[in-house]
Amino acid sequence: MSLKKITLILNDITKINVDAMVNSANKSLLGGGGVDYIIHKKAGTKMQQECRRIHDEIGGSLPNGQAVVTTAGHLPAQFIIHTVGPRWLGGSKNEAEELCNAYLNSLVKANEIQAKNLSFPNISTGVYNYPKQEAAEIAIGTVLSSLPRFEHIEHVYFVCYDQENYNIYNSILSNLDDPQIQISII
C-alpha cells in the first residue's frame, strides 16, 4: 500500500485542481449560502441540472451526512461530491455523528468514482454554525482513521477559506504523527 497524503491549504476550494471536490451542500442540492453558493455559481448549468435531477429523484431533500456525486462543470475537478453537514443545534441532536458521516460518505463516494485526490471545505462551520475546533477534530479524525481503507484515494486536501479554520487545522495536524499518512501544511 502506498503512503497516503493529507495537505492543509489556505485558499478558495474552487481553485484547487483535484479529481473530486467536496461541496458543503444544503439539503435541496439546489444551492445555498457560503461555499455551496460559490460552487454552484462557478460550476455552471450542467452541474446545476444534475443537482436538480438528483433533487427530484430523492424527493427534494438529502439527509444530513449523506453524499451524492455530479460533474464539476467549469471547476478544476472532474466531480463534485455534495454532502450535507448538520446545523449546530447545541450538540445534543447527533450533530457530531452526522458531521462524521458527511466526511466518511464523501470518502466512500470518492473511492467509488476512483478519485485519487479530493478536497474538503470546512463542512458546517459557516452558516450552519458548527464550532470550528470541534468540526476540525471530527474532520481530521474521520479522515485519518478511514483513509487507509480506501484503495483509490491517495491524497486529501483540507482547504480552509478563512485564517481561523486554517489555524485550527494547522494546530491539530502539526501535532500528529501517523506512519501511514504524510501530512503537509502549505
Short mmCIF file of C-alpha atoms in Angstrom, two decimals, residues 5 8 15-16 73-74 83 87 100 106 110 112-113 116 118 121 127 138 153 157 164 174-175:
data_model
loop_
_atom_site.label_atom_id
_atom_site.label_comp_id
_atom_site.label_asym_id
_atom_site.label_seq_id
_atom_site.Cartn_x
_atom_site.Cartn_y
_atom_site.Cartn_z
CA LYS A 5 -1.17 12.17 1.99
CA LEU A 8 -3.68 21.69 4.53
CA LYS A 15 -9.31 26.95 -7.41
CA ILE A 16 -7.79 23.60 -6.37
CA GLY A 73 -18.78 21.69 -14.68
CA HIS A 74 -16.42 24.63 -15.11
CA THR A 83 -22.65 16.33 1.21
CA ARG A 87 -26.64 22.66 11.57
CA CYS A 100 -18.51 12.46 10.78
CA SER A 106 -17.72 11.75 0.86
CA ALA A 110 -14.65 9.50 -3.91
CA GLU A 112 -16.36 4.68 -5.79
CA ILE A 113 -15.53 7.11 -8.61
CA LYS A 116 -7.04 9.73 -6.46
CA LEU A 118 -10.06 15.20 -3.30
CA PRO A 121 -14.03 22.54 2.73
CA VAL A 127 -23.81 29.46 8.11
CA ILE A 138 -14.12 15.46 13.65
CA ILE A 153 -7.75 7.76 -2.67
CA TYR A 157 -6.69 18.33 0.82
CA GLU A 164 -9.29 30.95 11.79
CA SER A 174 1.12 19.78 13.40
CA ASN A 175 0.80 17.54 16.45
#
